[in-house]
Coordinates of C-alpha atoms in Angstrom, one line a residue:
M1 CA 32.4 -113.6 -6.0
L2 CA 32.7 -109.8 -6.1
D3 CA 32.3 -109.7 -9.9
K4 CA 29.1 -111.7 -9.6
M5 CA 27.8 -109.3 -6.9
A6 CA 28.5 -106.4 -9.2
F7 CA 26.7 -108.3 -12.0
Y8 CA 23.7 -108.6 -9.7
V9 CA 23.7 -104.9 -9.1
Y10 CA 23.5 -104.4 -12.9
I11 CA 20.6 -106.9 -13.1
I12 CA 18.6 -104.8 -10.7
R13 CA 19.6 -101.5 -12.2
S14 CA 18.5 -102.6 -15.7
G15 CA 15.7 -105.0 -14.8
S16 CA 17.1 -107.8 -17.0
I17 CA 19.9 -110.4 -17.1
S18 CA 20.5 -109.7 -20.9
A19 CA 21.2 -106.0 -20.3
A20 CA 23.6 -106.8 -17.4
A21 CA 25.3 -109.6 -19.5
R22 CA 25.9 -107.1 -22.4
H23 CA 27.6 -104.7 -19.9
F24 CA 29.9 -107.5 -18.7
N25 CA 30.5 -108.9 -22.2
L26 CA 28.9 -112.2 -21.2
S27 CA 26.4 -114.4 -23.1
I28 CA 22.9 -114.5 -21.6
S29 CA 23.4 -118.1 -20.6
A30 CA 26.7 -117.2 -18.8
G31 CA 24.9 -114.3 -17.0
S32 CA 22.1 -116.6 -15.9
R33 CA 24.7 -119.0 -14.6
W34 CA 26.5 -116.2 -12.7
L35 CA 23.2 -115.3 -11.0
Q36 CA 22.5 -119.0 -10.1
E37 CA 26.0 -119.4 -8.7
L38 CA 25.5 -116.2 -6.6
E39 CA 22.2 -117.5 -5.2
N40 CA 23.8 -120.9 -4.5
Y41 CA 26.7 -119.1 -2.6
F42 CA 24.3 -117.3 -0.3
G43 CA 21.8 -120.1 -0.1
F44 CA 18.6 -118.3 -1.0
P45 CA 17.0 -116.6 -4.0
L46 CA 17.9 -113.0 -4.8
C47 CA 15.4 -112.4 -7.5
H48 CA 11.7 -112.7 -8.4
R49 CA 11.2 -113.6 -12.1
T50 CA 7.8 -112.8 -13.5
N51 CA 6.8 -111.9 -17.0
R52 CA 10.4 -111.2 -18.0
V53 CA 10.7 -108.6 -15.2
I54 CA 13.3 -109.2 -12.5
T55 CA 12.8 -107.7 -9.1
P56 CA 14.9 -108.3 -5.9
T57 CA 13.7 -110.4 -3.1
Q58 CA 14.1 -108.9 0.4
A59 CA 17.5 -110.4 0.7
G60 CA 18.4 -109.3 -2.8
K61 CA 17.3 -105.7 -2.0
T62 CA 19.6 -105.7 1.0
L63 CA 22.5 -106.9 -1.2
Y64 CA 21.7 -104.3 -3.8
E65 CA 21.5 -101.4 -1.4
Q66 CA 24.7 -102.4 0.4
F67 CA 26.8 -103.3 -2.6
S68 CA 25.5 -100.7 -5.2
P69 CA 27.6 -97.9 -3.6
I70 CA 30.7 -100.0 -3.8
V71 CA 30.1 -100.7 -7.5
E72 CA 29.5 -97.0 -8.1
R73 CA 32.7 -96.1 -6.3
S74 CA 34.7 -98.7 -8.3
E75 CA 33.3 -97.3 -11.5
Q76 CA 34.3 -93.8 -10.5
I77 CA 37.8 -94.9 -9.8
T78 CA 38.0 -96.6 -13.2
R79 CA 36.8 -93.4 -14.9
Q80 CA 39.4 -91.4 -13.0
L81 CA 42.2 -93.7 -14.0
G82 CA 41.0 -93.6 -17.6
E83 CA 41.9 -89.9 -17.7
F84 CA 45.6 -90.9 -17.7
N85 CA 45.1 -92.5 -21.1
S86 CA 45.6 -90.0 -23.9
I87 CA 43.8 -92.2 -26.4
D88 CA 40.1 -92.7 -26.2
K89 CA 39.2 -96.4 -26.2
G90 CA 36.4 -98.5 -24.8
Q91 CA 32.7 -99.0 -25.5
I92 CA 29.9 -96.4 -25.6
N93 CA 26.4 -97.7 -25.2
I94 CA 23.7 -95.6 -26.9
A95 CA 19.9 -96.0 -27.1
A96 CA 18.4 -93.7 -29.8
T97 CA 15.2 -93.1 -31.5
P98 CA 15.1 -94.3 -35.2
V99 CA 14.6 -90.8 -36.7
Y100 CA 17.7 -89.5 -35.0
A101 CA 19.7 -92.6 -35.9
N102 CA 18.7 -92.4 -39.5
H103 CA 19.2 -88.6 -40.0
V104 CA 22.1 -87.7 -37.7
L105 CA 23.7 -90.5 -35.6
M106 CA 25.0 -92.8 -38.3
D107 CA 26.9 -90.0 -40.1
K108 CA 28.3 -88.7 -36.7
L109 CA 29.5 -92.2 -35.8
S110 CA 31.2 -92.7 -39.1
D111 CA 33.2 -89.4 -38.6
Y112 CA 34.0 -90.1 -35.0
I113 CA 35.3 -93.7 -35.6
E114 CA 37.7 -92.3 -38.2
L115 CA 39.2 -90.0 -35.5
H116 CA 39.0 -92.6 -32.6
P117 CA 39.3 -96.1 -34.1
E118 CA 39.7 -97.8 -30.6
V119 CA 36.3 -96.7 -29.5
T120 CA 33.5 -99.2 -30.1
F121 CA 29.7 -98.6 -30.0
N122 CA 26.7 -100.7 -28.9
L123 CA 23.6 -99.2 -30.4
N124 CA 20.0 -99.9 -29.4
I125 CA 17.8 -98.2 -32.0
T126 CA 14.3 -98.1 -30.6
P127 CA 11.3 -95.7 -30.4
W128 CA 11.3 -96.3 -26.7
A129 CA 14.9 -95.3 -26.0
L130 CA 14.2 -93.7 -22.6
D131 CA 13.1 -97.1 -21.3
H132 CA 16.7 -98.3 -21.7
A133 CA 18.3 -95.4 -19.8
A134 CA 19.7 -97.7 -17.0
E135 CA 21.8 -99.7 -19.4
N136 CA 23.2 -97.0 -21.6
D137 CA 25.7 -94.2 -21.4
M138 CA 23.4 -91.8 -23.3
V139 CA 19.9 -91.8 -24.6
I140 CA 18.5 -89.8 -27.6
C141 CA 14.7 -89.8 -27.7
A142 CA 11.7 -87.8 -28.8
N143 CA 8.5 -86.9 -27.2
A144 CA 5.3 -85.0 -27.8
S145 CA 4.5 -82.5 -25.0
F146 CA 1.1 -80.9 -24.3
S147 CA -0.8 -79.5 -21.3
G148 CA -0.5 -82.0 -18.4
Y149 CA 2.3 -83.9 -20.0
K150 CA 4.8 -85.4 -17.4
E151 CA 8.1 -86.7 -18.6
K152 CA 9.6 -89.9 -17.1
D153 CA 12.1 -89.2 -14.4
V154 CA 15.3 -91.0 -15.2
L155 CA 17.8 -89.0 -13.0
L156 CA 19.9 -88.0 -16.0
V157 CA 21.0 -84.7 -17.4
K158 CA 18.7 -83.6 -20.2
K159 CA 19.6 -81.3 -23.1
E160 CA 17.1 -80.4 -25.8
L161 CA 18.4 -80.8 -29.4
M162 CA 15.5 -79.4 -31.3
Q163 CA 11.7 -78.8 -31.1
C164 CA 8.9 -78.0 -33.4
P165 CA 5.0 -78.2 -33.6
F166 CA 3.2 -81.1 -35.2
V167 CA 1.4 -80.6 -38.5
V168 CA -1.5 -82.5 -39.9
V169 CA -0.7 -83.5 -43.5
A170 CA -2.0 -85.5 -46.4
S171 CA -1.3 -85.8 -50.1
S172 CA -3.5 -84.4 -52.9
K173 CA -4.0 -88.0 -54.0
Y174 CA -5.7 -88.8 -50.7
L175 CA -7.6 -85.5 -50.3
D176 CA -9.0 -85.6 -53.9
K177 CA -10.4 -89.0 -53.2
Y178 CA -11.7 -88.7 -49.6
G179 CA -12.1 -84.9 -49.0
T180 CA -10.4 -82.4 -46.6
P181 CA -11.3 -82.3 -42.9
T182 CA -11.9 -78.8 -41.6
Q183 CA -12.5 -79.7 -37.9
P184 CA -10.6 -82.1 -35.7
H185 CA -13.7 -84.3 -35.1
E186 CA -14.0 -84.9 -38.8
L187 CA -10.8 -87.0 -38.6
A188 CA -12.9 -89.8 -37.2
E189 CA -14.2 -90.3 -40.8
H190 CA -10.7 -90.5 -42.3
R191 CA -7.9 -93.0 -42.6
C192 CA -5.3 -91.9 -40.1
L193 CA -1.6 -92.9 -39.9
V194 CA -0.4 -93.3 -36.4
A195 CA 3.0 -93.5 -34.7
T196 CA 2.5 -94.0 -31.0
S197 CA 6.3 -93.5 -30.7
L198 CA 5.7 -89.9 -31.7
T199 CA 2.5 -89.1 -29.8
G200 CA 2.4 -91.7 -27.1
S201 CA -1.0 -92.9 -28.2
N202 CA -3.5 -92.5 -31.1
Q203 CA -4.7 -89.3 -29.5
W204 CA -4.0 -86.1 -31.5
I205 CA -4.0 -82.9 -29.6
F206 CA -5.4 -79.6 -31.0
S207 CA -6.0 -76.2 -29.4
L208 CA -8.0 -73.2 -30.5
D209 CA -8.9 -70.1 -28.5
N210 CA -7.5 -71.8 -25.4
E211 CA -9.8 -74.7 -25.8
E212 CA -8.1 -78.1 -26.1
H213 CA -9.5 -80.8 -28.4
I214 CA -8.2 -84.4 -27.9
M215 CA -9.0 -86.6 -30.9
K216 CA -8.8 -90.3 -30.6
V217 CA -8.2 -91.1 -34.3
N218 CA -8.6 -94.4 -36.1
N219 CA -5.2 -96.0 -36.3
N220 CA -5.8 -97.7 -39.6
I221 CA -2.0 -98.1 -40.0
E222 CA 0.3 -97.9 -37.0
V223 CA 4.1 -97.7 -37.5
N224 CA 6.9 -96.8 -35.0
D225 CA 9.1 -95.0 -37.5
T226 CA 8.7 -91.4 -38.6
D227 CA 10.3 -91.9 -42.0
L228 CA 7.9 -94.8 -42.8
L229 CA 4.9 -92.7 -41.6
L230 CA 6.0 -89.9 -43.9
K231 CA 6.3 -92.3 -46.8
L232 CA 2.8 -93.5 -46.3
A233 CA 1.5 -90.0 -46.3
L234 CA 3.3 -89.2 -49.5
N235 CA 1.9 -92.3 -51.1
G236 CA -1.7 -91.1 -50.4
T237 CA -2.4 -93.8 -47.8
G238 CA -3.9 -91.5 -45.2
I239 CA -3.6 -88.4 -43.0
A240 CA -0.5 -88.1 -40.7
Y241 CA 0.3 -86.0 -37.6
L242 CA 4.0 -85.3 -38.1
P243 CA 6.7 -83.0 -36.6
R244 CA 6.9 -80.0 -39.0
I245 CA 10.6 -80.4 -39.4
F246 CA 10.1 -83.7 -41.3
A247 CA 7.2 -82.5 -43.4
D248 CA 8.3 -79.0 -44.4
K249 CA 10.2 -80.0 -47.5
Y250 CA 7.2 -81.9 -48.9
I251 CA 4.8 -79.1 -48.0
S252 CA 7.0 -76.6 -49.8
D253 CA 7.2 -78.6 -53.0
G254 CA 3.4 -79.4 -53.0
Q255 CA 3.6 -83.1 -52.3
L256 CA 1.8 -82.7 -49.0
S257 CA -0.9 -80.2 -47.9
T258 CA -1.3 -79.0 -44.3
L259 CA -4.7 -79.4 -42.7
L260 CA -6.5 -77.7 -39.8
R261 CA -4.0 -74.9 -39.9
S262 CA -6.0 -72.6 -37.5
Y263 CA -5.4 -75.1 -34.7
E264 CA -2.3 -75.3 -32.5
T265 CA -0.9 -78.8 -31.9
S266 CA 1.5 -80.7 -29.6
I267 CA 5.2 -79.8 -29.5
W268 CA 7.6 -82.4 -30.7
S269 CA 11.0 -82.3 -29.0
L270 CA 14.2 -84.3 -29.5
N271 CA 16.4 -84.7 -26.4
I272 CA 19.7 -86.2 -25.3
F273 CA 20.0 -87.7 -21.8
Y274 CA 23.3 -88.5 -20.3
H275 CA 24.9 -89.1 -16.9
P276 CA 26.5 -86.2 -15.0
P277 CA 30.3 -85.9 -15.2
N278 CA 30.9 -87.5 -11.8
K279 CA 29.1 -90.7 -13.1
S280 CA 30.5 -90.7 -16.6
S281 CA 33.9 -91.1 -18.2
A282 CA 35.7 -88.2 -19.9
M283 CA 35.7 -90.2 -23.1
I284 CA 31.9 -90.3 -23.1
G285 CA 31.8 -86.6 -22.3
R286 CA 34.0 -85.9 -25.3
F287 CA 31.9 -88.0 -27.5
K288 CA 28.8 -86.2 -26.3
D289 CA 30.4 -82.8 -27.1
F290 CA 31.3 -84.2 -30.6
L291 CA 27.7 -85.3 -31.1
L292 CA 26.4 -81.8 -30.2
T293 CA 28.8 -80.0 -32.5
P294 CA 26.9 -78.7 -35.6

């Protein structure tokens, strides 16, 4: 029954049976059965299930609070014993934003697996990677910061990988046909390409002479992938608000033009979040170091 109690702790940590089942290498149906067997054992419900969100009952909260430290201690012992193994092996769970996965992570994983063939990876590629922090060993995600921005507190160590300002860009094909906006409010008359995964909403932030302008643009096309947004801009589909690092090449060769250059914009940053050493294995620490090596 102890394994089912540990499984319950993971359900509450992650908020879902499927995430806990993945951690225990169970099918979702087997995980549901474990939870049912645990509730039958105690004789009362341990969870409220509403709109796919699982929260503990009062009894479940007591079980979680009392048993969670035991699970954490057993995990710590397992990590410490793992240090005696000279060969890295095991599974690493990663949630990553698509732009990092496409441009960096896949190449890094290919190189790492050649060196450590007994390490396996479970990848969750999503624009909302930070929402999956509880069920992963590390999270790589991006955000747009601006005055008043408050980042979600996930109780993990954070390291910034890169940052750059946003730029407003469009192709000559689009500008020749629809004209060039010279003020942020003129964007309301244009076809705008939006990625809420980049900016959090369809609001584009501008600043001039310490005065902030927040433009709620028309999200004529919304896509949660930076590469696809860039492709749409290159095709002349509309105006995009992109991190400069992804647009610079196409600005330099004339495929894209920068607009509203006198205005400052939000700052885009890419960050890695990971557990502190006392809550993570040495294997995961070594992989993190490998990932951060240029």
